[in-house]
Amino acid sequence: MNLIRNIAFPFMPLYYVATAARNKLYDLGIKKSVSYDFPIICVGNLSVGGTGKTPMVEYLITLLKDNYRVATLSRGYKRKTTGFQLADETATAETLGDEPFQFYEKFKNEIIVAVDSDRNNGIKKLRSLKHKPDIVLLDDAFQHRKVRAGYNILLTTYNNPYYKDYVLPTGNLREPRTGAKRADIIVVTKCPENISDLEKENVIKKLKIDNHQQVFFSSIQYADKIVSAKNKIKLNSLGHFTLVTGIANSSPLVDFLLKNQLKFEHLNFKDHHNFSVSDIKDLETKGLIVTTEKDFMRLKQYASLRDNLYYLPIEVALSDKAKFNTLINKFVES
């Protein structure tokens, strides 16, 4: 992969100019963005995947759902449907995409979940519902500038922050680093739990934030139990198992399991992997299977796996959680 990216280096300036020009057209109002008179919060990143958008959206859902009618709107990456889709009891990972389906499965009686690659159309459809949402959370829409979200939350990882990265195809950035200026909040995700105040200050300096921007740090907290459709098992009671991951970066999960001295075989697939017939047949020969919650949403449809299929829940642990919550609530109330 590094060799391919090095070979592609001459094309990086072309991508940079194209994406920078597109952003400038929106900044100047030549390309139009649509604003709305109700709260829209966008969660996104500059890089290609793996920054923790799904846990952050779930954090916002949990924060807001008791006081407001909340809707999530995603593109529905790798789904087998087109256009606007509203989640209901017939929904699957194939009709919604794995991440929106995860939102639906976890919060189905409390929020509205929809997908549409045209976010403006999706917002209009949601607001035309009989019980329309008070708030729309846009999942992975930071580059979707046809919508002007009222509040933008930008995520970047501790190990690969955007200020160390480059635009595609040599780096992982979807647009130049200057795009971060559109964010209201920047969250440095997947931090070590013992990150010091001095290290936080150093990171903030390198982010070169504007006066209107706030920076927070978050880490991943793993549960002490794995979960199936029927029961839970304590991690410290596990024997050998097979770990199955189809996410952008499985290293934090692997490191956590190794730190807990667990014994496992790791089958590492690419992000949003569509499991083939041969993949499923291979998994049927395994014993206990532990996976991520996102992968669980795609794998649980296979009856032959269900009895041995578990996932490890995670949640976001935010620095200065009270301040973050206050900023979000103030925006929504305003």
Coordinates of C-alpha atoms in Angstrom, one line a residue:
M1 CA 0.0 0.0 0.0
N2 CA 2.8 2.4 0.9
L3 CA 4.5 1.7 -2.5
I4 CA 1.3 2.4 -4.4
R5 CA 0.8 5.7 -2.5
N6 CA 4.4 6.7 -3.1
I7 CA 3.9 6.0 -6.8
A8 CA 0.7 8.1 -6.7
F9 CA 2.5 11.1 -5.1
P10 CA 2.5 13.2 -8.4
F11 CA -1.3 13.1 -8.4
M12 CA -1.6 14.5 -4.9
P13 CA -1.4 18.2 -6.0
L14 CA -4.2 17.6 -8.5
Y15 CA -6.5 16.2 -5.8
Y16 CA -5.5 19.0 -3.4
V17 CA -6.3 21.7 -5.9
A18 CA -9.6 20.1 -6.9
T19 CA -10.9 19.7 -3.4
A20 CA -9.5 23.1 -2.3
A21 CA -11.2 24.8 -5.3
R22 CA -14.5 23.0 -4.5
N23 CA -14.4 24.3 -0.9
K24 CA -13.6 27.8 -2.1
L25 CA -16.6 27.9 -4.4
Y26 CA -18.8 27.0 -1.4
D27 CA -17.1 29.5 0.8
L28 CA -17.7 32.3 -1.7
G29 CA -21.3 31.2 -2.2
I30 CA -20.8 30.3 -5.9
K31 CA -21.8 26.8 -5.1
K32 CA -24.9 26.8 -2.9
S33 CA -25.3 25.3 0.6
V34 CA -28.8 25.0 2.1
S35 CA -29.3 26.1 5.7
Y36 CA -32.2 25.0 7.9
D37 CA -34.2 26.7 10.7
F38 CA -33.9 23.8 13.1
P39 CA -30.8 22.1 14.7
I40 CA -28.6 20.0 12.4
I41 CA -25.4 18.6 13.9
C42 CA -22.8 17.1 11.6
V43 CA -20.3 14.5 12.8
G44 CA -17.5 13.8 10.4
N45 CA -13.8 13.8 9.7
L46 CA -11.1 14.9 7.2
S47 CA -9.7 11.4 6.8
V48 CA -11.0 8.2 5.2
G49 CA -12.7 6.3 8.0
G50 CA -11.6 4.9 11.4
T51 CA -12.0 8.0 13.6
G52 CA -14.9 6.9 15.7
K53 CA -17.9 8.6 14.1
T54 CA -20.4 5.8 15.1
P55 CA -19.7 5.9 18.9
M56 CA -19.8 9.8 18.7
V57 CA -23.2 9.7 17.0
E58 CA -24.5 7.2 19.6
Y59 CA -23.1 9.5 22.4
L60 CA -25.1 12.4 20.9
I61 CA -28.3 10.3 20.6
T62 CA -28.0 9.3 24.2
L63 CA -27.5 12.9 25.2
L64 CA -30.4 14.3 23.3
K65 CA -33.1 11.6 22.9
D66 CA -34.9 12.1 26.2
N67 CA -35.7 15.7 25.5
Y68 CA -36.0 15.9 21.7
R69 CA -37.2 13.8 18.8
V70 CA -33.9 12.8 17.2
A71 CA -33.2 11.5 13.7
T72 CA -30.0 10.2 12.3
L73 CA -29.3 10.6 8.5
S74 CA -26.5 8.7 6.9
R75 CA -25.5 8.0 3.3
G76 CA -25.9 4.2 3.9
Y77 CA -22.5 3.1 2.7
K78 CA -22.5 -0.2 0.8
R79 CA -26.2 -0.7 1.2
K80 CA -28.1 -2.5 -1.5
T81 CA -30.9 0.1 -1.8
T82 CA -31.0 3.5 -3.4
G83 CA -32.7 6.8 -2.5
F84 CA -34.3 7.7 0.8
Q85 CA -34.9 4.8 3.2
L86 CA -36.6 5.0 6.6
A87 CA -35.7 2.3 9.0
D88 CA -38.5 0.0 10.2
E89 CA -38.9 -3.6 11.5
T90 CA -38.0 -4.9 8.0
A91 CA -34.6 -3.1 8.0
T92 CA -31.3 -4.9 7.7
A93 CA -27.7 -4.0 7.2
E94 CA -28.2 -4.5 3.5
T95 CA -31.1 -2.0 3.3
L96 CA -29.5 0.6 5.5
G97 CA -25.8 0.0 5.7
D98 CA -24.2 -1.5 8.8
E99 CA -23.8 1.7 10.9
P100 CA -27.3 3.1 10.4
F101 CA -28.7 -0.4 11.1
Q102 CA -26.7 -0.4 14.3
F103 CA -28.3 2.9 15.3
Y104 CA -31.7 1.4 14.6
E105 CA -31.1 -1.8 16.5
K106 CA -29.8 0.0 19.5
F107 CA -32.4 2.9 19.6
K108 CA -35.2 1.7 17.5
N109 CA -38.1 2.8 19.8
E110 CA -36.5 6.1 20.7
I111 CA -35.2 7.8 17.5
I112 CA -35.7 8.0 13.7
V113 CA -33.1 6.4 11.5
A114 CA -32.9 7.2 7.8
V115 CA -30.4 7.0 4.9
D116 CA -30.1 9.0 1.7
S117 CA -27.0 9.9 -0.3
D118 CA -28.7 13.3 -1.1
R119 CA -28.7 14.7 2.4
N120 CA -30.9 17.7 1.5
N121 CA -33.5 15.3 0.1
G122 CA -33.2 13.2 3.2
I123 CA -33.7 16.2 5.5
K124 CA -36.8 17.2 3.5
K125 CA -38.2 13.7 3.7
L126 CA -37.6 13.6 7.5
R127 CA -39.3 16.9 8.1
S128 CA -42.3 15.9 6.1
L129 CA -43.0 13.0 8.4
K130 CA -46.1 13.2 10.6
H131 CA -43.9 13.0 13.7
K132 CA -41.0 15.0 12.3
P133 CA -37.7 15.2 14.2
D134 CA -36.6 18.2 16.2
I135 CA -32.9 17.5 15.5
V136 CA -31.1 15.7 12.7
L137 CA -27.7 14.2 13.3
L138 CA -25.7 13.9 10.0
D139 CA -23.4 11.0 10.1
D140 CA -20.2 11.4 8.0
A141 CA -21.3 14.5 6.1
F142 CA -18.5 16.9 6.8
Q143 CA -17.6 17.0 3.1
H144 CA -21.3 17.1 2.0
R145 CA -21.4 20.9 1.7
K146 CA -24.7 21.1 -0.1
V147 CA -26.1 21.1 3.5
R148 CA -24.9 23.8 5.9
A149 CA -25.1 22.1 9.3
G150 CA -25.7 24.4 12.2
Y151 CA -23.0 22.7 14.2
N152 CA -20.0 20.7 13.0
I153 CA -18.1 18.1 15.1
L154 CA -14.8 17.0 13.5
L155 CA -13.0 13.9 14.7
T156 CA -9.3 13.1 14.3
T157 CA -7.4 10.2 15.9
Y158 CA -4.6 10.7 18.4
N159 CA -2.3 8.4 16.5
N160 CA -2.9 9.9 13.1
P161 CA -4.1 13.5 13.5
Y162 CA -4.9 15.4 10.3
Y163 CA -2.0 17.8 10.9
K164 CA 0.4 14.9 10.2
D165 CA -1.5 13.6 7.2
Y166 CA -1.8 14.4 3.5
V167 CA -4.6 14.4 1.0
L168 CA -5.4 11.4 -1.2
P169 CA -4.0 9.4 -2.9
T170 CA -0.7 9.7 -0.9
G171 CA -2.3 10.3 2.4
N172 CA -5.7 9.7 3.9
L173 CA -7.3 13.1 3.9
R174 CA -10.4 13.7 1.8
E175 CA -9.7 17.4 1.6
P176 CA -6.9 19.8 2.7
R177 CA -6.2 20.4 6.4
T178 CA -7.7 23.9 6.1
G179 CA -11.1 22.2 6.0
A180 CA -10.9 21.8 9.7
K181 CA -11.6 25.5 10.1
R182 CA -15.3 24.7 9.4
A183 CA -15.6 22.7 12.6
D184 CA -17.1 24.1 15.8
I185 CA -15.7 21.3 17.9
I186 CA -12.7 19.1 17.2
V187 CA -12.5 15.8 19.1
V188 CA -9.2 14.0 19.2
T189 CA -10.3 10.4 19.4
K190 CA -8.8 7.0 20.5
C191 CA -6.5 8.7 23.0
P192 CA -4.6 6.7 25.6
E193 CA -6.5 6.7 28.9
N194 CA -3.5 8.3 30.7
I195 CA -2.9 11.1 28.3
S196 CA -1.4 14.1 30.2
D197 CA -2.5 17.7 30.3
L198 CA 0.8 18.7 28.8
E199 CA 0.3 16.3 25.8
K200 CA -3.2 17.7 25.3
E201 CA -1.7 21.2 25.2
N202 CA 0.9 20.1 22.6
V203 CA -1.8 18.6 20.4
I204 CA -4.0 21.7 20.6
K205 CA -1.1 23.9 19.6
K206 CA -0.5 21.6 16.5
L207 CA -4.2 21.8 15.6
K208 CA -3.9 25.6 15.2
I209 CA -7.5 26.2 16.1
D210 CA -9.5 29.4 15.6
N211 CA -11.0 31.4 18.4
H212 CA -14.5 29.9 17.9
Q213 CA -13.3 26.3 18.1
Q214 CA -13.2 24.0 21.1
V215 CA -11.0 20.9 21.4
F216 CA -11.9 17.8 23.4
F217 CA -10.2 14.4 23.9
S218 CA -11.8 11.0 24.0
S219 CA -10.8 7.4 24.5
I220 CA -12.6 4.2 23.8
Q221 CA -14.0 2.3 26.8
Y222 CA -14.6 -1.4 26.3
A223 CA -17.1 -3.4 28.3
D224 CA -16.0 -6.3 30.5
K225 CA -18.5 -8.6 28.8
I226 CA -19.1 -9.8 25.3
V227 CA -22.8 -9.8 24.1
S228 CA -24.9 -12.0 21.9
A229 CA -28.5 -11.8 20.8
K230 CA -29.4 -13.8 23.9
N231 CA -26.8 -13.5 26.7
K232 CA -23.5 -12.1 27.9
I233 CA -20.2 -13.6 28.9
K234 CA -17.5 -12.2 31.1
L235 CA -14.2 -11.5 29.2
N236 CA -12.1 -13.1 31.9
S237 CA -13.9 -16.4 31.5
L238 CA -13.2 -16.8 27.8
G239 CA -11.0 -19.5 26.4
H240 CA -9.6 -19.4 22.9
F241 CA -11.9 -17.6 20.4
T242 CA -11.8 -16.1 16.9
L243 CA -11.8 -12.4 16.6
V244 CA -13.5 -11.1 13.4
T245 CA -13.1 -7.5 12.4
G246 CA -14.2 -5.5 9.3
I247 CA -13.3 -2.0 10.4
A248 CA -10.8 0.6 9.4
N249 CA -8.5 0.2 12.3
S250 CA -8.7 -2.9 14.6
S251 CA -5.5 -2.2 16.5
P252 CA -7.1 -0.6 19.6
L253 CA -9.4 -3.6 20.0
V254 CA -6.6 -6.1 19.4
D255 CA -4.4 -4.3 21.9
F256 CA -7.2 -4.3 24.5
L257 CA -7.7 -8.0 24.2
L258 CA -4.0 -8.8 24.4
K259 CA -3.6 -6.5 27.4
N260 CA -6.3 -8.7 29.1
Q261 CA -4.2 -11.7 28.2
L262 CA -6.9 -13.3 26.0
K263 CA -6.1 -16.0 23.5
F264 CA -7.6 -15.6 20.0
E265 CA -7.1 -16.0 16.3
H266 CA -7.7 -12.7 14.4
L267 CA -9.5 -12.7 11.0
N268 CA -9.0 -9.1 9.8
F269 CA -11.1 -7.9 6.9
K270 CA -11.2 -4.5 5.2
D271 CA -13.6 -1.8 6.4
H272 CA -17.3 -2.5 5.6
H273 CA -16.4 -6.0 4.3
N274 CA -19.2 -7.8 2.6
F275 CA -18.9 -11.4 3.9
S276 CA -19.0 -13.9 1.1
V277 CA -20.4 -17.4 1.1
S278 CA -16.9 -18.8 1.5
D279 CA -16.3 -16.4 4.4
I280 CA -19.4 -17.7 6.2
K281 CA -18.5 -21.3 5.6
D282 CA -15.1 -20.7 7.1
L283 CA -16.6 -18.9 10.1
E284 CA -19.0 -21.9 10.6
T285 CA -15.9 -24.0 11.4
K286 CA -14.8 -21.8 14.2
G287 CA -16.0 -22.0 17.8
L288 CA -16.8 -18.8 19.7
I289 CA -16.6 -15.7 17.5
V290 CA -16.1 -12.2 18.9
T291 CA -16.6 -9.2 16.7
T292 CA -17.3 -5.5 16.7
E293 CA -20.8 -4.3 17.1
K294 CA -20.8 -3.0 13.5
D295 CA -19.7 -6.4 12.1
F296 CA -22.2 -8.1 14.4
M297 CA -25.0 -6.3 12.6
R298 CA -24.0 -7.9 9.3
L299 CA -23.1 -11.3 10.6
K300 CA -26.1 -12.0 12.8
Q301 CA -28.3 -12.6 9.8
Y302 CA -26.6 -16.0 9.3
A303 CA -28.5 -18.5 11.4
S304 CA -25.5 -20.9 11.3
L305 CA -23.4 -18.4 13.3
R306 CA -25.9 -17.0 15.8
D307 CA -25.3 -19.4 18.7
N308 CA -21.6 -18.6 18.7
L309 CA -21.6 -15.0 17.7
Y310 CA -20.8 -12.2 20.2
Y311 CA -19.6 -8.6 20.0
L312 CA -17.7 -6.4 22.5
P313 CA -19.6 -3.1 23.2
I314 CA -17.7 0.2 23.3
E315 CA -18.5 3.7 24.4
V316 CA -16.9 7.1 24.2
A317 CA -15.2 8.5 27.3
L318 CA -14.9 12.3 26.8
S319 CA -12.6 14.7 28.6
D320 CA -14.6 17.6 30.1
K321 CA -17.8 15.8 29.4
A322 CA -19.9 18.5 31.1
K323 CA -18.5 21.3 29.0
F324 CA -19.1 19.2 25.8
N325 CA -22.7 18.5 26.8
T326 CA -23.3 22.1 27.6
L327 CA -22.1 23.3 24.2
I328 CA -24.3 20.8 22.4
N329 CA -27.4 21.6 24.5
K330 CA -26.8 25.4 24.1
F331 CA -26.7 25.0 20.3
V332 CA -29.9 22.9 20.2
E333 CA -31.8 25.3 22.6
S334 CA -30.7 28.3 20.6

